[in-house]
mmCIF file of C-alpha atoms in Angstrom:
data_model
loop_
_atom_site.group_PDB
_atom_site.id
_atom_site.type_symbol
_atom_site.label_atom_id
_atom_site.label_comp_id
_atom_site.label_asym_id
_atom_site.label_seq_id
_atom_site.Cartn_x
_atom_site.Cartn_y
_atom_site.Cartn_z
ATOM 1 C CA MET U 5 55.577 -63.316 146.581
ATOM 2 C CA LYS U 6 55.398 -64.448 142.800
ATOM 3 C CA LYS U 7 57.312 -61.122 141.628
ATOM 4 C CA ILE U 8 60.273 -61.972 143.895
ATOM 5 C CA ILE U 9 60.425 -65.418 142.640
ATOM 6 C CA ALA U 10 59.849 -64.525 139.003
ATOM 7 C CA VAL U 11 62.911 -61.813 139.313
ATOM 8 C CA LEU U 12 65.093 -64.122 141.208
ATOM 9 C CA LEU U 13 64.614 -66.646 138.369
ATOM 10 C CA SER U 14 65.484 -64.022 135.844
ATOM 11 C CA VAL U 15 68.816 -62.805 137.903
ATOM 12 C CA LEU U 16 70.053 -66.448 138.163
ATOM 13 C CA LEU U 17 69.483 -67.103 134.724
ATOM 14 C CA VAL U 18 71.297 -63.900 133.435
ATOM 15 C CA LEU U 19 74.108 -64.804 135.963
ATOM 16 C CA SER U 20 74.598 -68.575 134.740
ATOM 17 C CA VAL U 21 74.420 -67.395 130.848
ATOM 18 C CA GLY U 22 76.837 -64.612 131.528
ATOM 19 C CA MET U 23 79.302 -66.680 133.331
ATOM 20 C CA LEU U 24 79.010 -69.376 130.642
ATOM 21 C CA PHE U 25 80.237 -66.590 128.196
ATOM 22 C CA VAL U 26 83.152 -65.376 130.197
ATOM 23 C CA SER U 27 84.447 -68.797 130.446
ATOM 24 C CA ALA U 28 84.205 -69.753 126.718
ATOM 25 C CA ASP U 29 85.666 -65.989 126.177
ATOM 26 C CA ASP U 30 88.415 -67.286 128.759
ATOM 27 C CA ALA U 31 89.470 -70.018 126.739
ATOM 28 C CA ALA U 32 88.842 -68.312 123.292
ATOM 29 C CA ASN U 33 91.722 -65.988 124.754
ATOM 30 C CA SER U 34 94.482 -68.234 125.443
ATOM 31 C CA ILE U 35 97.061 -69.478 123.046
ATOM 32 C CA ASP U 36 99.988 -72.212 123.488
ATOM 33 C CA VAL U 37 103.461 -71.148 122.371
ATOM 34 C CA HIS U 38 107.280 -72.868 122.816
ATOM 35 C CA VAL U 39 109.279 -71.105 125.352
ATOM 36 C CA THR U 40 113.000 -71.293 125.805
ATOM 37 C CA ILE U 41 115.046 -69.291 128.440
ATOM 38 C CA VAL U 42 118.526 -69.288 128.588
ATOM 39 C CA ASP U 43 120.205 -67.958 132.050
ATOM 40 C CA GLU U 44 123.257 -65.932 133.009
ATOM 41 C CA LYS U 45 125.489 -68.925 132.650
ATOM 42 C CA SER U 46 124.431 -69.619 129.126
ATOM 43 C CA ASP U 47 122.484 -72.638 130.065
ATOM 44 C CA PHE U 48 118.877 -73.533 129.513
ATOM 45 C CA ALA U 49 116.575 -72.787 132.187
ATOM 46 C CA VAL U 50 113.462 -73.467 130.163
ATOM 47 C CA ALA U 51 114.223 -75.606 127.291
ATOM 48 C CA TYR U 52 111.702 -75.511 124.322
ATOM 49 C CA GLU U 53 108.900 -75.936 126.891
ATOM 50 C CA THR U 54 105.117 -75.571 125.678
ATOM 51 C CA VAL U 55 103.268 -72.514 127.690
ATOM 52 C CA THR U 56 99.825 -71.179 127.763
ATOM 53 C CA VAL U 57 99.439 -67.493 127.267
ATOM 54 C CA THR U 58 96.731 -65.280 128.255
ATOM 55 C CA ASP U 59 96.589 -61.518 128.538
ATOM 56 C CA ILE U 60 97.732 -60.885 131.873
ATOM 57 C CA ASP U 61 98.413 -57.514 131.734
ATOM 58 C CA ASN U 62 95.052 -56.408 130.112
ATOM 59 C CA ASP U 63 96.133 -54.861 127.411
ATOM 60 C CA GLU U 64 94.051 -56.779 124.815
ATOM 61 C CA ALA U 65 96.743 -58.664 122.927
ATOM 62 C CA LEU U 66 98.668 -61.662 123.984
ATOM 63 C CA THR U 67 102.170 -60.530 123.675
ATOM 64 C CA VAL U 68 105.805 -61.575 124.567
ATOM 65 C CA ASN U 69 105.440 -59.946 128.049
ATOM 66 C CA ASP U 70 102.487 -62.518 128.745
ATOM 67 C CA ALA U 71 104.748 -65.356 127.397
ATOM 68 C CA LEU U 72 107.401 -65.003 129.504
ATOM 69 C CA TYR U 73 105.450 -64.055 132.603
ATOM 70 C CA ALA U 74 103.389 -67.225 131.873
ATOM 71 C CA ALA U 75 106.686 -69.043 131.681
ATOM 72 C CA HIS U 76 108.090 -67.613 135.203
ATOM 73 C CA GLU U 77 104.705 -68.712 136.601
ATOM 74 C CA GLN U 78 105.126 -72.061 135.403
ATOM 75 C CA PHE U 79 108.631 -72.804 135.833
ATOM 76 C CA TYR U 80 110.481 -70.619 137.948
ATOM 77 C CA ASP U 81 110.576 -71.296 142.033
ATOM 78 C CA GLY U 82 108.172 -68.753 143.396
ATOM 79 C CA GLY U 83 106.642 -67.872 140.063
ATOM 80 C CA ALA U 84 106.718 -64.457 138.240
ATOM 81 C CA ALA U 85 106.642 -62.685 141.387
ATOM 82 C CA ALA U 86 109.989 -63.731 142.314
ATOM 83 C CA GLY U 87 111.884 -64.178 138.812
ATOM 84 C CA TYR U 88 110.214 -61.794 136.586
ATOM 85 C CA ALA U 89 109.824 -57.929 136.375
ATOM 86 C CA THR U 90 109.215 -55.190 133.757
ATOM 87 C CA GLU U 91 109.007 -51.407 134.128
ATOM 88 C CA THR U 92 107.629 -48.688 131.803
ATOM 89 C CA THR U 93 110.644 -46.684 130.580
ATOM 90 C CA LYS U 94 111.228 -44.226 128.121
ATOM 91 C CA TRP U 95 111.852 -47.057 125.556
ATOM 92 C CA GLY U 96 108.134 -48.509 126.469
ATOM 93 C CA LEU U 97 107.411 -51.599 128.369
ATOM 94 C CA SER U 98 111.177 -52.907 129.502
ATOM 95 C CA LEU U 99 112.602 -56.032 130.982
ATOM 96 C CA MET U 100 113.879 -55.367 134.093
ATOM 97 C CA LYS U 101 114.316 -58.946 135.576
ATOM 98 C CA LEU U 102 114.568 -62.050 133.877
ATOM 99 C CA TRP U 103 114.718 -65.515 135.494
ATOM 100 C CA GLY U 104 115.463 -63.887 138.757
ATOM 101 C CA VAL U 105 118.511 -61.954 137.119
ATOM 102 C CA ALA U 106 118.316 -57.885 137.348
ATOM 103 C CA ASN U 107 121.249 -56.457 135.437
ATOM 104 C CA GLY U 108 119.980 -53.529 134.288
ATOM 105 C CA GLY U 109 118.071 -54.212 131.224
ATOM 106 C CA SER U 110 120.699 -56.634 129.439
ATOM 107 C CA TYR U 111 118.268 -59.087 128.168
ATOM 108 C CA GLY U 112 117.660 -60.358 124.514
ATOM 109 C CA TYR U 113 114.106 -61.756 123.568
ATOM 110 C CA LEU U 114 113.167 -63.327 119.943
ATOM 111 C CA VAL U 115 110.211 -64.410 118.459
ATOM 112 C CA ASN U 116 110.659 -67.377 115.840
ATOM 113 C CA ASN U 117 114.454 -66.614 115.767
ATOM 114 C CA ALA U 118 113.911 -63.024 115.091
ATOM 115 C CA PHE U 119 114.695 -60.275 117.394
ATOM 116 C CA ALA U 120 111.536 -58.675 118.777
ATOM 117 C CA TRP U 121 111.336 -55.032 118.941
ATOM 118 C CA SER U 122 109.501 -54.887 121.986
ATOM 119 C CA LEU U 123 107.901 -56.661 125.041
ATOM 120 C CA THR U 124 104.433 -55.794 123.626
ATOM 121 C CA ASP U 125 105.252 -57.482 120.105
ATOM 122 C CA PRO U 126 102.206 -59.923 119.190
ATOM 123 C CA VAL U 127 102.647 -63.816 119.549
ATOM 124 C CA LYS U 128 100.333 -66.397 117.893
ATOM 125 C CA ALA U 129 99.584 -70.104 118.445
ATOM 126 C CA ASP U 130 102.696 -72.163 118.097
ATOM 127 C CA ASP U 131 105.329 -69.252 117.956
ATOM 128 C CA TYR U 132 108.481 -69.935 119.533
ATOM 129 C CA ILE U 133 109.665 -67.165 121.981
ATOM 130 C CA VAL U 134 113.456 -66.919 123.409
ATOM 131 C CA ALA U 135 114.647 -64.905 126.230
ATOM 132 C CA PHE U 136 118.094 -64.533 127.102
ATOM 133 C CA ILE U 137 120.579 -62.833 129.741
ATOM 134 C CA TYR U 138 123.580 -61.096 128.040
ATOM 135 C CA THR U 139 126.713 -62.676 129.779
ATOM 136 C CA ASP U 140 128.738 -59.633 127.914
ATOM 137 C CA THR U 141 126.997 -56.609 129.568
ATOM 138 C CA LYS U 142 129.395 -54.248 128.187
ATOM 139 C CA ASP U 143 129.621 -55.045 124.598
ATOM 140 C CA PHE U 144 126.548 -56.933 124.099
ATOM 141 C CA SER U 145 128.984 -59.335 122.178
ATOM 142 C CA ASP U 146 127.057 -62.567 122.673
ATOM 143 C CA VAL U 147 125.892 -64.301 119.678
ATOM 144 C CA TYR U 148 122.527 -65.713 119.362
ATOM 145 C CA THR U 149 122.433 -69.019 117.567
ATOM 146 C CA TYR U 150 119.598 -71.576 116.613
ATOM 147 C CA PHE U 151 119.112 -75.214 114.866
ATOM 148 C CA GLU U 152 116.773 -75.477 111.679
ATOM 149 C CA PRO U 153 114.583 -77.349 113.010
ATOM 150 C CA GLN U 154 114.192 -76.890 116.745
ATOM 151 C CA TYR U 155 112.087 -79.752 117.497
ATOM 152 C CA ILE U 156 112.037 -83.647 116.002
ATOM 153 C CA GLU U 157 109.466 -86.260 117.274
ATOM 154 C CA GLU U 158 109.621 -89.744 116.047
ATOM 155 C CA GLU U 159 107.520 -92.825 116.875
ATOM 156 C CA SER U 160 110.751 -95.073 116.716
ATOM 157 C CA THR U 161 113.498 -94.400 119.061
ATOM 158 C CA SER U 162 115.774 -94.545 116.529
ATOM 159 C CA ILE U 163 116.392 -91.276 115.162
ATOM 160 C CA ALA U 164 118.167 -89.667 112.108
ATOM 161 C CA VAL U 165 119.213 -86.039 113.012
ATOM 162 C CA GLU U 166 119.985 -83.511 110.348
ATOM 163 C CA LEU U 167 120.452 -79.875 111.307
ATOM 164 C CA THR U 168 121.265 -76.497 110.290
ATOM 165 C CA MET U 169 123.144 -73.707 112.870
ATOM 166 C CA MET U 170 122.690 -70.531 111.900
ATOM 167 C CA LYS U 171 123.348 -67.140 113.891
ATOM 168 C CA THR U 172 121.659 -63.722 113.700
ATOM 169 C CA GLY U 173 121.871 -60.140 115.159
ATOM 170 C CA PHE U 174 123.098 -57.118 114.157
ATOM 171 C CA ASP U 175 126.140 -55.658 112.250
ATOM 172 C CA ALA U 176 128.161 -52.808 112.843
ATOM 173 C CA GLU U 177 125.671 -50.474 110.992
ATOM 174 C CA GLY U 178 122.797 -52.022 112.633
ATOM 175 C CA LYS U 179 121.544 -54.012 110.153
ATOM 176 C CA PRO U 180 120.235 -57.501 110.856
ATOM 177 C CA TYR U 181 121.885 -60.767 109.692
ATOM 178 C CA THR U 182 121.710 -64.497 109.307
ATOM 179 C CA GLU U 183 124.368 -66.649 108.570
ATOM 180 C CA PRO U 184 125.454 -70.427 108.983
ATOM 181 C CA VAL U 185 127.644 -71.396 112.112
ATOM 182 C CA SER U 186 130.603 -73.615 110.720
ATOM 183 C CA GLY U 187 132.850 -75.699 112.790
ATOM 184 C CA ALA U 188 130.454 -75.756 115.937
ATOM 185 C CA GLU U 189 130.848 -78.921 117.784
ATOM 186 C CA ILE U 190 127.268 -80.204 118.586
ATOM 187 C CA THR U 191 126.367 -81.840 122.156
ATOM 188 C CA LEU U 192 123.656 -84.009 123.233
ATOM 189 C CA ASP U 193 122.502 -83.627 126.523
ATOM 190 C CA GLY U 194 125.583 -81.534 127.376
ATOM 191 C CA GLN U 195 128.052 -84.292 126.151
ATOM 192 C CA LYS U 196 130.827 -83.446 123.030
ATOM 193 C CA ASN U 197 130.452 -86.174 120.427
ATOM 194 C CA LYS U 198 132.942 -84.681 117.624
ATOM 195 C CA VAL U 199 130.196 -84.235 115.356
ATOM 196 C CA VAL U 200 130.965 -80.737 113.807
ATOM 197 C CA THR U 201 128.579 -78.364 111.371
ATOM 198 C CA ASP U 202 130.556 -78.036 107.970
ATOM 199 C CA ALA U 203 130.905 -74.502 106.170
ATOM 200 C CA GLU U 204 127.109 -74.606 105.563
ATOM 201 C CA GLY U 205 126.068 -75.026 109.171
ATOM 202 C CA LYS U 206 125.082 -78.368 108.442
ATOM 203 C CA ALA U 207 125.469 -81.650 110.875
ATOM 204 C CA GLY U 208 124.183 -85.061 111.048
ATOM 205 C CA PHE U 209 123.843 -87.969 113.057
ATOM 206 C CA TYR U 210 122.249 -91.050 114.042
ATOM 207 C CA TYR U 211 120.764 -91.679 117.695
ATOM 208 C CA GLY U 212 119.613 -95.094 117.837
ATOM 209 C CA TYR U 213 119.644 -96.096 121.429
ATOM 210 C CA GLY U 214 117.446 -94.861 124.525
ATOM 211 C CA ASP U 215 114.534 -96.201 126.557
ATOM 212 C CA PRO U 216 112.337 -98.411 124.653
ATOM 213 C CA ASN U 217 109.383 -96.484 126.343
ATOM 214 C CA GLY U 218 110.369 -93.238 124.515
ATOM 215 C CA TYR U 219 112.900 -90.573 125.711
ATOM 216 C CA GLU U 220 113.937 -86.675 125.305
ATOM 217 C CA ARG U 221 117.444 -85.688 124.518
ATOM 218 C CA LEU U 222 118.511 -81.993 124.305
ATOM 219 C CA VAL U 223 120.656 -81.298 121.389
ATOM 220 C CA SER U 224 123.152 -78.185 121.616
ATOM 221 C CA ALA U 225 126.523 -76.704 120.331
ATOM 222 C CA GLU U 226 129.614 -75.223 121.388
ATOM 223 C CA VAL U 227 131.767 -72.808 119.299
ATOM 224 C CA LYS U 228 135.294 -71.924 120.109
ATOM 225 C CA ASP U 229 136.365 -68.429 120.472
ATOM 226 C CA MET U 230 132.545 -67.183 119.944
ATOM 227 C CA ARG U 231 130.275 -66.000 122.776
ATOM 228 C CA ILE U 232 127.342 -67.724 121.904
ATOM 229 C CA VAL U 233 123.405 -68.129 123.051
ATOM 230 C CA PRO U 234 123.374 -71.685 122.657
ATOM 231 C CA PRO U 235 120.967 -73.266 120.070
ATOM 232 C CA ILE U 236 118.494 -75.934 120.757
ATOM 233 C CA CYS U 237 116.720 -79.208 119.235
ATOM 234 C CA LEU U 238 114.578 -81.209 121.352
ATOM 235 C CA LEU U 239 114.680 -85.137 120.189
ATOM 236 C CA LYS U 240 111.655 -86.948 121.384
ATOM 237 C CA ALA U 241 111.164 -90.875 120.704
ATOM 238 C CA VAL U 242 107.293 -91.547 121.412
ATOM 239 C CA GLY U 243 107.591 -95.231 120.237
ATOM 240 C CA SER U 244 109.679 -98.275 120.722
ATOM 241 C CA ASP U 245 111.402 -99.866 117.832
ATOM 242 C CA SER U 246 114.916 -101.022 120.249
ATOM 243 C CA THR U 247 115.482 -104.571 121.371
ATOM 244 C CA PRO U 248 116.039 -105.013 124.980
ATOM 245 C CA ASP U 249 119.915 -105.117 124.551
ATOM 246 C CA GLN U 250 119.803 -101.896 122.584
ATOM 247 C CA ALA U 251 117.811 -99.868 125.391
ATOM 248 C CA ASP U 252 120.530 -101.414 128.078
ATOM 249 C CA GLY U 253 123.070 -98.396 127.486
ATOM 250 C CA THR U 254 124.049 -95.572 125.481
ATOM 251 C CA GLU U 255 126.163 -95.275 122.345
ATOM 252 C CA ALA U 256 127.717 -92.677 120.141
ATOM 253 C CA PRO U 257 126.048 -91.665 116.931
ATOM 254 C CA THR U 258 126.948 -92.718 113.630
ATOM 255 C CA VAL U 259 127.259 -90.177 110.720
ATOM 256 C CA VAL U 260 124.649 -89.525 108.401
ATOM 257 C CA ALA U 261 125.676 -86.634 106.593
ATOM 258 C CA ASP U 262 127.690 -83.484 106.636
ATOM 259 C CA VAL U 263 129.775 -84.410 109.523
ATOM 260 C CA GLU U 264 133.611 -84.580 110.104
ATOM 261 C CA ASP U 265 135.948 -86.214 112.588
ATOM 262 C CA ILE U 266 133.515 -88.930 114.056
ATOM 263 C CA ASP U 267 134.911 -91.641 116.822
ATOM 264 C CA ASP U 268 133.583 -93.524 119.422
ATOM 265 C CA THR U 269 132.318 -91.235 122.185
ATOM 266 C CA THR U 270 129.999 -92.344 124.767
ATOM 267 C CA ILE U 271 127.146 -90.288 125.351
ATOM 268 C CA THR U 272 125.955 -89.571 128.363
ATOM 269 C CA ASP U 273 123.249 -87.275 130.321
ATOM 270 C CA ASN U 274 125.044 -84.005 131.698
ATOM 271 C CA ASP U 275 123.777 -80.460 132.016
ATOM 272 C CA ALA U 276 123.568 -78.368 128.899
ATOM 273 C CA PRO U 277 127.017 -76.710 127.813
ATOM 274 C CA SER U 278 128.074 -73.507 128.955
ATOM 275 C CA THR U 279 129.750 -71.383 125.939
ATOM 276 C CA GLY U 280 132.600 -69.566 124.845
ATOM 277 C CA ASP U 281 134.540 -66.317 124.282
ATOM 278 C CA GLU U 282 133.809 -63.264 122.133
ATOM 279 C CA SER U 283 132.542 -63.091 118.842
ATOM 280 C CA THR U 284 130.958 -60.231 116.653
ATOM 281 C CA LYS U 285 128.871 -57.686 118.335
ATOM 282 C CA ASP U 286 124.910 -57.850 118.922
ATOM 283 C CA SER U 287 122.823 -54.984 119.704
ATOM 284 C CA SER U 288 120.753 -55.409 122.906
ATOM 285 C CA THR U 289 116.848 -55.277 122.447
ATOM 286 C CA ASN U 290 115.216 -52.430 123.644
ATOM 287 C CA ASP U 291 111.591 -51.883 123.808
ATOM 288 C CA SER U 292 110.104 -48.772 121.553
ATOM 289 C CA ALA U 293 106.375 -49.360 122.094
ATOM 290 C CA THR U 294 104.806 -47.222 124.786
ATOM 291 C CA LYS U 295 102.496 -49.084 127.231
ATOM 292 C CA ASP U 296 101.149 -47.672 130.622
ATOM 293 C CA SER U 297 100.889 -51.377 132.041
ATOM 294 C CA ALA U 298 103.390 -53.686 133.031
ATOM 295 C CA ALA U 299 103.099 -57.046 134.606
ATOM 296 C CA SER U 300 103.666 -57.558 138.143
ATOM 297 C CA GLY U 301 103.584 -60.009 140.748
ATOM 298 C CA SER U 302 99.814 -59.126 141.512
ATOM 299 C CA THR U 303 98.397 -60.251 138.173
ATOM 300 C CA PRO U 304 96.812 -63.295 137.858
ATOM 301 C CA GLN U 305 98.578 -66.482 137.122
ATOM 302 C CA THR U 306 98.434 -67.685 133.581
ATOM 303 C CA GLY U 307 97.978 -71.129 131.866
ATOM 304 C CA ASP U 308 95.804 -72.340 134.662
ATOM 305 C CA VAL U 309 92.292 -73.915 134.420
ATOM 306 C CA SER U 310 91.297 -73.437 137.720
ATOM 307 C CA ASN U 311 89.371 -70.266 136.675
ATOM 308 C CA LEU U 312 87.614 -72.229 134.093
ATOM 309 C CA ILE U 313 86.178 -74.762 136.454
ATOM 310 C CA LEU U 314 85.228 -72.341 139.032
ATOM 311 C CA TRP U 315 82.997 -70.630 136.566
ATOM 312 C CA ILE U 316 81.587 -73.879 135.509
ATOM 313 C CA VAL U 317 80.951 -74.822 139.072
ATOM 314 C CA ILE U 318 79.286 -71.476 139.663
ATOM 315 C CA ALA U 319 77.170 -71.619 136.262
ATOM 316 C CA ALA U 320 75.836 -75.040 137.427
ATOM 317 C CA VAL U 321 74.858 -73.814 141.032
ATOM 318 C CA CYS U 322 73.243 -71.015 139.252
ATOM 319 C CA LEU U 323 71.222 -73.429 136.966
ATOM 320 C CA ALA U 324 70.445 -75.996 139.947
ATOM 321 C CA GLY U 325 68.878 -72.613 142.029
ATOM 322 C CA ILE U 326 66.855 -71.878 138.702
ATOM 323 C CA ILE U 327 65.686 -75.627 138.513
ATOM 324 C CA GLY U 328 65.100 -75.242 142.377
ATOM 325 C CA ALA U 329 63.121 -71.967 142.303
ATOM 326 C CA ALA U 330 61.222 -73.494 139.372
ATOM 327 C CA VAL U 331 60.108 -76.210 141.424
ATOM 328 C CA PHE U 332 59.218 -74.418 144.482
ATOM 329 C CA TYR U 333 57.109 -71.926 142.332
ATOM 330 C CA LYS U 334 55.287 -74.987 140.842
ATOM 331 C CA LYS U 335 54.489 -76.566 143.994
ATOM 332 C CA ARG U 336 53.566 -73.322 145.868
ATOM 333 C CA TYR U 337 51.570 -71.511 143.360
ATOM 334 C CA GLY U 338 50.726 -73.978 140.517
ATOM 335 C CA LYS U 339 47.398 -74.730 141.879
ATOM 336 C CA LYS U 340 46.287 -71.266 142.247
#
């Protein structure tokens, strides 16, 4: 009987320590990134959201695939099983469905505003991942555009916004390029306000009104005669310095620098803008690295702390079992 209890104590101790190490390893192998997904209508399906990434495909790396899978698990109705799919092709791990749209592989995805070579490209903490669905699935003329900066957070509800709009892609020879976008009209929560980028892609305005308890505003842009993947800058006010009168309504921004043709346009909350016509040709991104495994609906949910909580509970139960067994052993055999 003494040997049985000793073995039981040893097993419980090993299990509890092992589970603690597993839970710590799970926490260490997750990162937070920022994700934007643009749907087939050039609207923001996911707008600069923070997503927790884990190794869902068990390839011992945190990748673009892991990040997009996690974003669908968190934000798509029905999760990644319904809205996201990949397949191993001659180009490696290839994207076959994005935000519920399966169009034969006409998607683009970028890491920190540079086109990724593959879904298996690595990502690190605080990276910015964008995925979009080409609206031109024949010539792939959608031009990817972005703002610098892409996120502005202020403790004040009055925000001076200064942006530079850029476009990136591949020229006729397949070489990557990055250029400023001039003549783009800035939108705020989908509403045009006649703030226009200059020859260097720069624009600025002052947004001084909003909820005194804080607010978020989505800045984007529209370009005439160009089919674009819309840029995004998220304005976030986390403090209050406005009077009650200021907080009652909205008002047009005031120019601070590098802005043309301003008038008293009222800003209201609307959906993000659709984009215009065609432009220079971009190359569709195809996957070049070869991987045998692909994410599927059966892979575990990412960005979830329930597994960690479960391991902690199991470890606690094991520790309680060790203590209980030790007490029993002492009472039963301590005097013998």
